[in-house]
Short mmCIF file of C-alpha atoms and ligand atoms in Angstrom, two decimals:
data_model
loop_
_atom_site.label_atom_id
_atom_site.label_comp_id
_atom_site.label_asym_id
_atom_site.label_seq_id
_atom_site.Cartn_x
_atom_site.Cartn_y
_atom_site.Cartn_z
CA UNK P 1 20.49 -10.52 3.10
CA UNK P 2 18.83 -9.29 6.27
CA UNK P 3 15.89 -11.09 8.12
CA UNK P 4 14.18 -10.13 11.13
CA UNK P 5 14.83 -12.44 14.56
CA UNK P 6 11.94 -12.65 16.59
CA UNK P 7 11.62 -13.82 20.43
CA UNK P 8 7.80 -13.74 21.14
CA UNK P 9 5.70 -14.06 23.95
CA UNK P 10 6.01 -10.23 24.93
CA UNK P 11 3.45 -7.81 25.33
CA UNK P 12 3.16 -4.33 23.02
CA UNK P 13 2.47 -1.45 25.20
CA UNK P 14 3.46 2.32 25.07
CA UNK P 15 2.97 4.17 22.55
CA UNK P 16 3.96 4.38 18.92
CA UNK P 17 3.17 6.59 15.65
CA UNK P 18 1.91 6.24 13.02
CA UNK P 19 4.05 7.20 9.30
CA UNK P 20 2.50 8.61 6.50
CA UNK P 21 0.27 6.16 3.73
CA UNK P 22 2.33 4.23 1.41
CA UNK P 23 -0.65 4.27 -1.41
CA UNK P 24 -1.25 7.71 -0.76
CA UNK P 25 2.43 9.01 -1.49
CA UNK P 26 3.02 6.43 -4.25
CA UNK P 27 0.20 8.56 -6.11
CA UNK P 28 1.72 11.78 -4.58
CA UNK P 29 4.95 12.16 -5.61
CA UNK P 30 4.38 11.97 -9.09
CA UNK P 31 1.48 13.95 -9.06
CA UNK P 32 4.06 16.75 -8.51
CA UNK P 33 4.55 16.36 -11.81
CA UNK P 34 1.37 17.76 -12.87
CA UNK P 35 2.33 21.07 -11.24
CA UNK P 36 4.02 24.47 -12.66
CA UNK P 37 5.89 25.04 -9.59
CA UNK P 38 8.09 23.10 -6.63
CA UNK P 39 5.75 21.73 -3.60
CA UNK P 40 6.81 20.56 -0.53
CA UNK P 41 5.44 17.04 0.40
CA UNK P 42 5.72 16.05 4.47
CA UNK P 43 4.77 13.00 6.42
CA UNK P 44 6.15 11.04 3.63
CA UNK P 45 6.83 7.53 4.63
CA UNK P 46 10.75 6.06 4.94
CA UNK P 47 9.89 2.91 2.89
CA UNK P 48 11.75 1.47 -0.32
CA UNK P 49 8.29 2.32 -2.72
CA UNK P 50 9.22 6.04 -1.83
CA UNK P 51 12.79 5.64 -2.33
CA UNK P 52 11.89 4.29 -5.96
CA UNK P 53 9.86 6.88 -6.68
CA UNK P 54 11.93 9.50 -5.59
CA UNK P 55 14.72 8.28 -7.80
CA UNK P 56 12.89 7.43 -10.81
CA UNK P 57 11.92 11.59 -10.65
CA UNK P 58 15.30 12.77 -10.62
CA UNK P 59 16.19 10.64 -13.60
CA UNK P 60 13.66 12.56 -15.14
CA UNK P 61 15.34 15.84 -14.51
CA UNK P 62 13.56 16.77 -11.28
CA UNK P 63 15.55 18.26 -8.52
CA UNK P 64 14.73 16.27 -5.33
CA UNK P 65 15.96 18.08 -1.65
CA UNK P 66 15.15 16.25 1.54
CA UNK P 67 13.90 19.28 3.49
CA UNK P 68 13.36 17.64 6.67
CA UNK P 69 12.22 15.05 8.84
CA UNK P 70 10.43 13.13 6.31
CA UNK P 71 9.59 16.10 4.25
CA UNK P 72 10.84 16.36 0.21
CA UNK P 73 10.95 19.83 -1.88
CA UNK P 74 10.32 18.49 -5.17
CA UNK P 75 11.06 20.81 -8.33
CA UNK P 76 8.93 19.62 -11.53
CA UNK P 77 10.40 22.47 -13.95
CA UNK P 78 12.99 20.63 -15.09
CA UNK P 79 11.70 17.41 -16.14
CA UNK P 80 12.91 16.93 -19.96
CA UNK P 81 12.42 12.67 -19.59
CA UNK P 82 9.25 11.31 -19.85
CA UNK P 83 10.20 7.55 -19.66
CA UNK P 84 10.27 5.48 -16.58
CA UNK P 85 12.39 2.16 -17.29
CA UNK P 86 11.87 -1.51 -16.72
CA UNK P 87 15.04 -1.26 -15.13
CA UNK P 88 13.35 0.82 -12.21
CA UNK P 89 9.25 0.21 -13.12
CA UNK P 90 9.66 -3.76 -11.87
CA UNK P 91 10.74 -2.78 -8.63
CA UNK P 92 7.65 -1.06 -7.92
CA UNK P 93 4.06 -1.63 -9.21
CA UNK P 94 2.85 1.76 -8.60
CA UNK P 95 5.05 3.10 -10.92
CA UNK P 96 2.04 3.16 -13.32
CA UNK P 97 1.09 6.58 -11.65
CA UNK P 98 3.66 7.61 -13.89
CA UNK P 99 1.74 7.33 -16.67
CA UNK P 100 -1.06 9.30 -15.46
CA UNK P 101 0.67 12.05 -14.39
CA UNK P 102 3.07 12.51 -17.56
CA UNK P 103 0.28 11.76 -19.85
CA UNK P 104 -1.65 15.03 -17.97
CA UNK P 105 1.30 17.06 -18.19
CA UNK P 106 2.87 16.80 -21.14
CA UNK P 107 0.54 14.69 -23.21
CA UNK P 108 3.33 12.06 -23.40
CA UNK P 109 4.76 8.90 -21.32
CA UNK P 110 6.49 5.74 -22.06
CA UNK P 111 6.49 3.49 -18.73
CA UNK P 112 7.00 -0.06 -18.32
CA UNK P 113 4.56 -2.47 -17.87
CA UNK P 114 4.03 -3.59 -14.40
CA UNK P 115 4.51 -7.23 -14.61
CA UNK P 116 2.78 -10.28 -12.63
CA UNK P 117 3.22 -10.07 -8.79
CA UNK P 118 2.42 -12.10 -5.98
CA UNK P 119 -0.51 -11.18 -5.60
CA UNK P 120 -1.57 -12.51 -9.24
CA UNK P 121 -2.98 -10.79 -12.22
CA UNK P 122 -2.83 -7.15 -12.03
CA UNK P 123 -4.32 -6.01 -15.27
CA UNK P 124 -4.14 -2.42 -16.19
CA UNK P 125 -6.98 -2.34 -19.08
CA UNK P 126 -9.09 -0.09 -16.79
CA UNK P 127 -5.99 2.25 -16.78
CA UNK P 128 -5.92 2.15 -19.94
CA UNK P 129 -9.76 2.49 -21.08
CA UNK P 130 -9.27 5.95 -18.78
CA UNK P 131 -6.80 7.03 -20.86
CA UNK P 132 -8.44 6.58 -24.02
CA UNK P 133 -11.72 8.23 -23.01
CA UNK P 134 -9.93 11.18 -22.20
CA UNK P 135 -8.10 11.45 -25.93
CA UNK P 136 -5.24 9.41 -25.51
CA UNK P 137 -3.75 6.49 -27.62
CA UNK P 138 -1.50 3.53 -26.26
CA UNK P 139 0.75 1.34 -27.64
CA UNK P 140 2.02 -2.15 -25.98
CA UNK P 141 5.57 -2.85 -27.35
CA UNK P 142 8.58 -4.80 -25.43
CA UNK P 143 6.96 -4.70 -21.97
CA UNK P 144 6.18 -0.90 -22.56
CA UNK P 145 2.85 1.50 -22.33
CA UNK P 146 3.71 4.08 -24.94
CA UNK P 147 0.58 7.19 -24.48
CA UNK P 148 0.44 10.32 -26.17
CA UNK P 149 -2.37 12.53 -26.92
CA UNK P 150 -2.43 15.94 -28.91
CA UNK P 151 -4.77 17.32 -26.84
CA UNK P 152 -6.92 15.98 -23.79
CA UNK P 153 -10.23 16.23 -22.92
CA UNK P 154 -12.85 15.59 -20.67
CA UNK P 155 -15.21 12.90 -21.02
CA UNK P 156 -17.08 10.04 -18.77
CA UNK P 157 -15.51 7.27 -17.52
CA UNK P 158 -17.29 4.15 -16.18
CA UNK P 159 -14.79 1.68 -14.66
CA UNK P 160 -16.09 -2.04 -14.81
CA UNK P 161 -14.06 -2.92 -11.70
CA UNK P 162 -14.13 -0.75 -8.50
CA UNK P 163 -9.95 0.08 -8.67
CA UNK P 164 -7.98 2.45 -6.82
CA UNK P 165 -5.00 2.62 -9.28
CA UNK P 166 -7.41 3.25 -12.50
CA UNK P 167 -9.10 5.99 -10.57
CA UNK P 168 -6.11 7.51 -9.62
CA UNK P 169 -4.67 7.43 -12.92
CA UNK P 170 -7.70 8.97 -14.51
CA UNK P 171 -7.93 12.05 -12.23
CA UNK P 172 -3.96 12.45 -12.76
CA UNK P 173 -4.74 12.33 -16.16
CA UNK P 174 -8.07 14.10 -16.19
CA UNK P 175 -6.69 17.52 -13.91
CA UNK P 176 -5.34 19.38 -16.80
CA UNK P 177 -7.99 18.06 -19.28
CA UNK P 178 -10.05 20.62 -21.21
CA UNK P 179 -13.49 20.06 -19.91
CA UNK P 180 -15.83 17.83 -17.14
CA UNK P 181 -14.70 14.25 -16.76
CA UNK P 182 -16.76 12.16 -14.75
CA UNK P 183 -15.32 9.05 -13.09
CA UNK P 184 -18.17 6.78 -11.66
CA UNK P 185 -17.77 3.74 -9.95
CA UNK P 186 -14.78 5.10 -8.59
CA UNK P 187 -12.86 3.79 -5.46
CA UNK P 188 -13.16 5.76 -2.34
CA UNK P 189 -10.13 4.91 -0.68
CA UNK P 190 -8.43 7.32 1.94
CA UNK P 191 -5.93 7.81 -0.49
CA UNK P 192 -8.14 8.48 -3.32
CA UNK P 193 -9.62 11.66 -1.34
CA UNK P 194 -6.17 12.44 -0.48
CA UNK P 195 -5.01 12.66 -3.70
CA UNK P 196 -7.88 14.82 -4.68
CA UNK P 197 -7.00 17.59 -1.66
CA UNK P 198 -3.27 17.56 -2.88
CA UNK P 199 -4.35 18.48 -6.61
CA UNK P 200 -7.18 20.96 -4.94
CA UNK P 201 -4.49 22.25 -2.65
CA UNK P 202 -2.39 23.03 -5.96
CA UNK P 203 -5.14 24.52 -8.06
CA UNK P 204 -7.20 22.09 -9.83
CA UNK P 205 -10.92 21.49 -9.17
CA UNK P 206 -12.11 17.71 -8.17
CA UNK P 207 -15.40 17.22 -6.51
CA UNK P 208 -16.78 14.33 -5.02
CA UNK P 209 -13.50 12.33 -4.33
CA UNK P 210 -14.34 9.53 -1.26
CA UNK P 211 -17.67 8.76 -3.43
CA UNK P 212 -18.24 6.71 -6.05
CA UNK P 213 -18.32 9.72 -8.61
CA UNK P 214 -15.89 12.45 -9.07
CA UNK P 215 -16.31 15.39 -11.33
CA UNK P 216 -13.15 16.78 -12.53
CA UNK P 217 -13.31 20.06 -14.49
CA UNK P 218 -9.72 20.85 -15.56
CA UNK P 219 -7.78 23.50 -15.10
CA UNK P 220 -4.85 25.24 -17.58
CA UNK P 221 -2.08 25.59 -14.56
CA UNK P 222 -1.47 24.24 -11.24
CA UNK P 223 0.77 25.77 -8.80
CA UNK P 224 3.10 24.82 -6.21
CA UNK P 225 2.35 23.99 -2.69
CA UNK P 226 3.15 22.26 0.50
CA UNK P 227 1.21 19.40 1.77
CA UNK P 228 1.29 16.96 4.06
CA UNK P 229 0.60 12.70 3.26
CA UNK P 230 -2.20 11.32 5.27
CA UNK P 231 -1.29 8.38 8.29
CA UNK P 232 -1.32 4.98 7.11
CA UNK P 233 -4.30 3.46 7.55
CA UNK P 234 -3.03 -0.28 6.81
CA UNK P 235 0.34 0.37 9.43
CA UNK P 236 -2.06 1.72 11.77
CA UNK P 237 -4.82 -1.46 11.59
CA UNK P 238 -1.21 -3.87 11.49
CA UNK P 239 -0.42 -2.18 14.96
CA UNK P 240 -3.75 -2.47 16.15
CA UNK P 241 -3.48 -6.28 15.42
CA UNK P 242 0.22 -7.11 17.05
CA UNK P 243 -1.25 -5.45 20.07
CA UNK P 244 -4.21 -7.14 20.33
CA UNK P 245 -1.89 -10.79 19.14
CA UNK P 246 0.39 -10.09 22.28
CA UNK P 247 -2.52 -9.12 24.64
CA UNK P 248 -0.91 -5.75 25.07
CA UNK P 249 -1.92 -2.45 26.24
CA UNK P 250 -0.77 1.03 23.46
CA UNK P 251 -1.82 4.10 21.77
CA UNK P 252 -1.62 4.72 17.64
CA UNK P 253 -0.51 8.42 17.56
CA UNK P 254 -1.07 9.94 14.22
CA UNK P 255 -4.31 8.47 12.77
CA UNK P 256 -7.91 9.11 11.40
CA UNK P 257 -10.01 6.87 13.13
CA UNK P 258 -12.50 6.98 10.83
CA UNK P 259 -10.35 5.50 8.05
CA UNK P 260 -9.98 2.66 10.67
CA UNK P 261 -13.86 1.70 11.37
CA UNK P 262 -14.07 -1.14 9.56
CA UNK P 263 -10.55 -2.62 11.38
CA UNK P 264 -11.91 -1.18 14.38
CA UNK P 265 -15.21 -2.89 13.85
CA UNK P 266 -14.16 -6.50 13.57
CA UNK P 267 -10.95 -6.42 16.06
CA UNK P 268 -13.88 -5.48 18.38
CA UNK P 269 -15.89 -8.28 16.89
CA UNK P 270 -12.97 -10.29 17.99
CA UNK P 271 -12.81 -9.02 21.81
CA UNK P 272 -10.52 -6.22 21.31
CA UNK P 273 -11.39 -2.97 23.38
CA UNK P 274 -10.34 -0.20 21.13
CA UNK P 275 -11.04 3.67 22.18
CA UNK P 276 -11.12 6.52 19.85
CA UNK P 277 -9.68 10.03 20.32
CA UNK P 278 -8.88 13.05 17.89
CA UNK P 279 -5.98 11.44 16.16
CA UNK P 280 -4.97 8.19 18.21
CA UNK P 281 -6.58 5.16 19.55
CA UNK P 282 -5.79 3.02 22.65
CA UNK P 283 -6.24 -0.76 21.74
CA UNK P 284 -5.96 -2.85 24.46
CA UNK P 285 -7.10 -7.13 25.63
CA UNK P 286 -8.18 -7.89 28.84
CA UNK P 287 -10.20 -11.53 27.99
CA UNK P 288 -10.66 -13.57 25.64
CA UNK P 289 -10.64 -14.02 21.74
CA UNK P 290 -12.98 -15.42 19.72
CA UNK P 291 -13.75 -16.34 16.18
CA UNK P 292 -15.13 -14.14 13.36
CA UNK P 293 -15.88 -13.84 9.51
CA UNK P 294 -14.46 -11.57 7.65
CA UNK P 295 -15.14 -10.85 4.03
CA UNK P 296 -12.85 -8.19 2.30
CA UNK P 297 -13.83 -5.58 -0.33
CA UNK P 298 -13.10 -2.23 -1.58
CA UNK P 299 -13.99 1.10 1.32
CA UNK P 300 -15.83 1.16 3.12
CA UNK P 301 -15.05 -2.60 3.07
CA UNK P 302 -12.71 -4.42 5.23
CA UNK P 303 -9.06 -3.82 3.13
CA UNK P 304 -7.56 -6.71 1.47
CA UNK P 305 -4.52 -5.08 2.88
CA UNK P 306 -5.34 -6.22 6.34
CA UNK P 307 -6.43 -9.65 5.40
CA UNK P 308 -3.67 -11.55 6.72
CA UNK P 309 -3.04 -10.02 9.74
CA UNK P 310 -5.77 -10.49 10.97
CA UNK P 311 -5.93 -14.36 9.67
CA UNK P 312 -3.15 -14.41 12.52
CA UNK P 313 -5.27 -12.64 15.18
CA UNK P 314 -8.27 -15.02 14.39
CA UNK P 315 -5.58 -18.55 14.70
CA UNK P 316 -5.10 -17.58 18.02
CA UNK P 317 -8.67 -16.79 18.72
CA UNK P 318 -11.51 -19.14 20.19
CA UNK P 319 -13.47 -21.29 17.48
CA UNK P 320 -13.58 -21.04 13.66
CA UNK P 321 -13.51 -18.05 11.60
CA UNK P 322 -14.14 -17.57 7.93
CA UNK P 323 -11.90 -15.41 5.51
CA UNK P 324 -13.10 -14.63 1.87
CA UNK P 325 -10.59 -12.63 -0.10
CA UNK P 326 -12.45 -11.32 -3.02
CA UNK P 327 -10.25 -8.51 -4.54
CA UNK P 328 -6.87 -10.45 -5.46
CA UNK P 329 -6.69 -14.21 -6.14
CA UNK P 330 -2.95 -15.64 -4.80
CA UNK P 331 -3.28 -13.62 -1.18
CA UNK P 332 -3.07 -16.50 0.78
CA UNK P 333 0.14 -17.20 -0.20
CA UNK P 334 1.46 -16.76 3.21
CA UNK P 335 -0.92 -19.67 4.78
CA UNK P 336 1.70 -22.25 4.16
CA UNK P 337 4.50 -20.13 6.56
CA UNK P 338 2.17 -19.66 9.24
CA UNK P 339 1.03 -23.58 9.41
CA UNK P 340 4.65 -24.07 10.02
CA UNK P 341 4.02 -21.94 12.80
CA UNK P 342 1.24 -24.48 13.90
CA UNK P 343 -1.91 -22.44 12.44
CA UNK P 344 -4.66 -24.82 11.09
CA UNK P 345 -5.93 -23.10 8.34
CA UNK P 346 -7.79 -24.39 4.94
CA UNK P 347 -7.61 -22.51 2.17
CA UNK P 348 -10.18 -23.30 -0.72
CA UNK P 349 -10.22 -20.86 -3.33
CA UNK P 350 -10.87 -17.32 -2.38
CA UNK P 351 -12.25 -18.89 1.31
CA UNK P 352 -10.03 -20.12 4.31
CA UNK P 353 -10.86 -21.41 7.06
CA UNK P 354 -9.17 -20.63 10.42
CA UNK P 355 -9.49 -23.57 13.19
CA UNK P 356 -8.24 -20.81 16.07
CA UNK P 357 -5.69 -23.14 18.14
CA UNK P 358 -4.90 -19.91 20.97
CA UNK P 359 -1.44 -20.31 20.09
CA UNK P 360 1.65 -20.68 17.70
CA UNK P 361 5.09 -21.33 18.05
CA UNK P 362 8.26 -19.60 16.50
CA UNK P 363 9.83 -21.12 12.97
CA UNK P 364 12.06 -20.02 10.33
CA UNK P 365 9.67 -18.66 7.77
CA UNK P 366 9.70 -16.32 4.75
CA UNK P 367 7.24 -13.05 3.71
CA UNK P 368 6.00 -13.53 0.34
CA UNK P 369 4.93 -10.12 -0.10
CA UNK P 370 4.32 -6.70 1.76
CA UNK P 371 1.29 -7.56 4.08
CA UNK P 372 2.46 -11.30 4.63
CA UNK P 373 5.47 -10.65 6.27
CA UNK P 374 3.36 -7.88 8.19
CA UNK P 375 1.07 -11.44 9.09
CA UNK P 376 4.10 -13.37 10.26
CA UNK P 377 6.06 -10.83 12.29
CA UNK P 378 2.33 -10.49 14.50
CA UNK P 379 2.80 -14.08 13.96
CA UNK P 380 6.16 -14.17 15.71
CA UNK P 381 5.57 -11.76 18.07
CA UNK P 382 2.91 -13.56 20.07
CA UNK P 383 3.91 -16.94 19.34
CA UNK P 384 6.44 -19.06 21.90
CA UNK P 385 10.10 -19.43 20.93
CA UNK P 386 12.04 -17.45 18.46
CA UNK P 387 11.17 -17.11 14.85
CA UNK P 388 13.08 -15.82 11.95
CA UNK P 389 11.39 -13.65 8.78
CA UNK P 390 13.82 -13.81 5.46
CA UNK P 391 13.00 -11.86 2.71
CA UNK P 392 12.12 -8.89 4.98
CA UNK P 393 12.94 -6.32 1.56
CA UNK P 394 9.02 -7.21 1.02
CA UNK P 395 8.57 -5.67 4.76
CA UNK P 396 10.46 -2.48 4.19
CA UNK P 397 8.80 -1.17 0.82
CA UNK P 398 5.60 -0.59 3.11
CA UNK P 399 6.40 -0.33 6.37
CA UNK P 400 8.70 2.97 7.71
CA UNK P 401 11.52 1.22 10.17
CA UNK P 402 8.81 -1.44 11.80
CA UNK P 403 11.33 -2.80 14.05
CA UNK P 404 12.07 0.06 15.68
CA UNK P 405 8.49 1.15 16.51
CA UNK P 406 8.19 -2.47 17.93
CA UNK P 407 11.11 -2.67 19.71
CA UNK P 408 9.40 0.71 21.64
CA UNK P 409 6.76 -0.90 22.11
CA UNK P 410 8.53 -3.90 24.17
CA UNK P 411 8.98 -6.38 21.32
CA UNK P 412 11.89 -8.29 20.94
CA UNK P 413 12.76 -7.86 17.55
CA UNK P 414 15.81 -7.43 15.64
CA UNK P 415 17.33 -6.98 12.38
CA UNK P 416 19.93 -8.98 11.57
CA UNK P 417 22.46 -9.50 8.31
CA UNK P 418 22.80 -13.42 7.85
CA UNK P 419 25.65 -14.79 5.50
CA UNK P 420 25.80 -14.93 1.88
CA UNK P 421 23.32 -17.39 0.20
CA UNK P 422 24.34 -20.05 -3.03
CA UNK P 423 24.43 -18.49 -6.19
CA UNK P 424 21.14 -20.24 -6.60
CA UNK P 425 19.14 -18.76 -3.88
CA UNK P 426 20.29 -15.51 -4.22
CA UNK P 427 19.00 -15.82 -7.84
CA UNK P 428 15.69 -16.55 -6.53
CA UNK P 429 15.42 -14.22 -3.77
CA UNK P 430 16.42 -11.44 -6.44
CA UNK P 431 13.90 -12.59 -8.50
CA UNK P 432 11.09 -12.12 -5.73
CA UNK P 433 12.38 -8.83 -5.32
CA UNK P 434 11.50 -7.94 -8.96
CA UNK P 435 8.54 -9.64 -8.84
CA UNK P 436 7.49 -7.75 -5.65
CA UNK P 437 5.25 -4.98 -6.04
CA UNK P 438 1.82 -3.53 -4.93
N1 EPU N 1 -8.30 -4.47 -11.85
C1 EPU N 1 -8.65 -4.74 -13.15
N2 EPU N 1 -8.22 -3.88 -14.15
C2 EPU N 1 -7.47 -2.78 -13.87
C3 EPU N 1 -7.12 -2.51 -12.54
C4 EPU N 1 -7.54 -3.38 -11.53
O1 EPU N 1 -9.32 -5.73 -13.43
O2 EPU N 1 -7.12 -2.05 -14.82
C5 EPU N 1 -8.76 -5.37 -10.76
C6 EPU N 1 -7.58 -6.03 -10.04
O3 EPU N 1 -7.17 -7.21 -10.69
C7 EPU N 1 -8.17 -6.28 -8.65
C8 EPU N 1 -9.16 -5.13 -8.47
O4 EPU N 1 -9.39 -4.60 -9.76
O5 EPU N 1 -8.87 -7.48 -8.63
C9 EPU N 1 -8.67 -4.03 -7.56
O6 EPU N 1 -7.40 -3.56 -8.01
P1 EPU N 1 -6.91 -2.06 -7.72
O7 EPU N 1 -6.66 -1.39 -9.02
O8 EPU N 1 -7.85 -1.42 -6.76
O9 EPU N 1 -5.52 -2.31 -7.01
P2 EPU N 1 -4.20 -1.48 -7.19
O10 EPU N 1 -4.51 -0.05 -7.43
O11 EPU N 1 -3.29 -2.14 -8.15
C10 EPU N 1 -4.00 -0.75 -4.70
C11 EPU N 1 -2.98 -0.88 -3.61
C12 EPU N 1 -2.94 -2.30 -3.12
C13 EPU N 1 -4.32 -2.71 -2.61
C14 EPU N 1 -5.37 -2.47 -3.71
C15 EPU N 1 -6.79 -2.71 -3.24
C16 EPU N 1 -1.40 0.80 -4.26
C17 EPU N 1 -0.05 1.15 -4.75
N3 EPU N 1 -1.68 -0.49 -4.13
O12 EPU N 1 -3.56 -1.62 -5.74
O13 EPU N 1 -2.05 -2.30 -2.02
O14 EPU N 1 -4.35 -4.05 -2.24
O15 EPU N 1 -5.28 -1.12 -4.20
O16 EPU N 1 -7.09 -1.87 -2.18
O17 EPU N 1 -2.19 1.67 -3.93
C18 EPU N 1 -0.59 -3.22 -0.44
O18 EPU N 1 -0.44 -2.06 -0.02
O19 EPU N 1 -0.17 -4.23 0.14
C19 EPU N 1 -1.30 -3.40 -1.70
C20 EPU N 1 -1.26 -4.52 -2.41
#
């Protein structure tokens, strides 16, 4: 088991960039599917989601060639599986883009269920509901979505919940459909428009994506292309926070500031002096930091994914701060780690409340899921004394080699193997990992 060592109390400055979005390539890489041809995907992330989704495409039959720095040729031809198994679907929660994108390509898919996850309930029925509009039926047997269709087509689509996966799902499914289909209330997420300009770039004609309704008229083929994976938006607004936690001084190469504005807005509600360019941003402290509310919601909304990082920022801020969380119900989960790390923070439902103290020390603590362990390595970083992160295999699925980019940055971070646990705890820890997914 690894864990990562921290000795805080140093400043972040340099520079440091940015990898390509986790949710974006998630959706990406099996939208390749979907296409007639091999395509070339680049600025794809180095984190375990892609690694899982990368295999699970070669056990369908597709021939997988790392072509580069971070760049895959992927070669959909010779798919002949259409099945993704538990076995490989529990280690990842996005595996559901699976269905989408075998269901719109050969009207056929049989992927597990994504199970509970930290996070708590993650229904699919909006997933599902897409599916159906479009001409598809599902069956729920032994933990597995069985769809098939005999044709599709298009139709409308009204999603009851704002969600990124459903929408994503329905346009995978939707591309190749005969007809209009019309998604409204759909999420506008970076990576929702970004998955729209890979299927555009390959053929197939979405409108609207990055509003609340897309049109999708579908197409008979799609070709192969290459295209590249937006930045990260989340990594980026996680860097922008362990700077502005250490009081440091860097640039974010490789981002779209405008998929950062609503970060951007409240770190400068916070005292953070942030300055845009083309593609990078300088973030930067030079007094002090006070208290804020922060609400989250879907974009143009402050991310959920960012919601504990900066809970961190705001404990070592001036006065109290608010925190509503209204998209998933368990993500304060890491709250209890970083009071052990002497934050004084109430949590009361979907609300928490932050009593900023201006500092923390170091302490043995664990990451309950992708973004908290982002929270308490910030946490670590500007707190006194050393702490130590287990269960950093939450870390990596989202985050491409974090301590190195810190370590650049002046942190004093490492990654270090620590001795075999009891049977018992190992039994545990493996169960988080299966249970881990977003
Ligand atoms: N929902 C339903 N029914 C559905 C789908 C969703 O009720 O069929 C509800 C969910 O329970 C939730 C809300 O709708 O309350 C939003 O869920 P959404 O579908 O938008 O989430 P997701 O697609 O499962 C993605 C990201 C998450 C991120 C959320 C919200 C991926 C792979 N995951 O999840 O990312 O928090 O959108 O922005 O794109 C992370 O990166 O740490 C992470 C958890």
């Amino acid at each position: 088991m690894d864990k990562f060592v921290i000795r805080g109390g140093r400043r972040l400055t340099g520079e440091v960039i940015i990898s390509g979005a986790k949710n974006a390539a998630v959706a990406i890489l099996p939208a390749v599917i979907l296409s007639d041809e091999p395509c070339i995907i680049e600025n794809v992330p180095s984190i375990s989601d892609v690694t899982i989704s990368l295999r699970i495409l070669k056990e369908m039959g597709a021939e997988v060639t790392c072509v580069g720095h971070d760049a895959y040729r992927i070669d959909p031809t010779t798919i002949d599986k259409f099945c993704v198994p538990y076995e490989t679907a529990r280690k990842m929660r996005a595996s559901y883009y699976f269905l989408g994108a075998l269901l719109g390509k050969f009207h056929k898919a049989r992927v597990s269920m994504p199970g509970g996850c930290p996070l708590g309930d993650r229904p699919i029925d909006q997933h599902l509901k897409a599916f159906c509009a479009l001409g598809a039926q599902y069956t729920l047997s032994q933990g597995m979505v069985d769809l098939t269709a005999d044709s599709l087509h298009g139709n409308q689509i009204f999603f009851d919940v704002v969600t990124v996966g459903a929408t994503m799902n329905a346009m995978l499914a939707a591309v190749k459909a005969e007809g209009l289909t019309v998604i409204e209330n759909a999420a506008k997420e970076p990576h929702i428009v970004d998955l729209a300009n890979f299927l555009n770039s390959m053929g197939a004609n979405i409108m609207g994506a990055g509003t609340d309704v897309i049109k999708i008229r579908g197409v008979e083929h799609l070709h192969g292309t290459t295209y590249s994976v937006i930045p990260d938006q989340i990594e980026a607004g996680t860097f922008m926070v362990a700077i502005a936690a250490t009081k440091g001084d860097a640039i974010i190469k490789n981002v779209i500031p405008k998929h950062l504005e609503s970060i951007t807005k409240k770190l400068e509600k916070i005292g953070v002096n942030i300055e845009q360019y083309d593609d990078s941003v300088r973030v930067w402290v030079d007094g002090p930091l006070v208290k804020t509310n922060v609400k989250t919601a879907p974009h143009p909304g402050f991310p959920t994914d960012m919601q504990s990082q900066i809970a961190t920022l705001l404990t070592l801020a001036e006065g109290t701060s608010i925190i509503t969380e209204n998209i998933w119900e368990q993500r304060f989960r890491y709250v209890d780690e970083l009071r052990r790390m002497g934050a004084d923070i109430t949590v009361n439902g979907k609300v928490a409340l932050i009593e900023g103290t201006g500092k923390l020390m170091g302490a043995p603590v664990k990451a309950c899921d992708l973004r908290a362990g982002a929270a308490l390595i910030i946490a670590g970083l500007a707190a006194s004394g050393i702490t130590e992160i287990e269960d950093i295999f939450h870390i990596e699925r989202g985050y491409d080699c974090m301590e190195g980019k810190l370590r650049a940055l002046g942190a004093d971070i490492e990654k270090v193997s620590f001795p075999d646990k009891t049977e018992e705890q190992t039994e545990t820890a493996e169960d988080d990992k299966n249970k881990a997914a977003s």
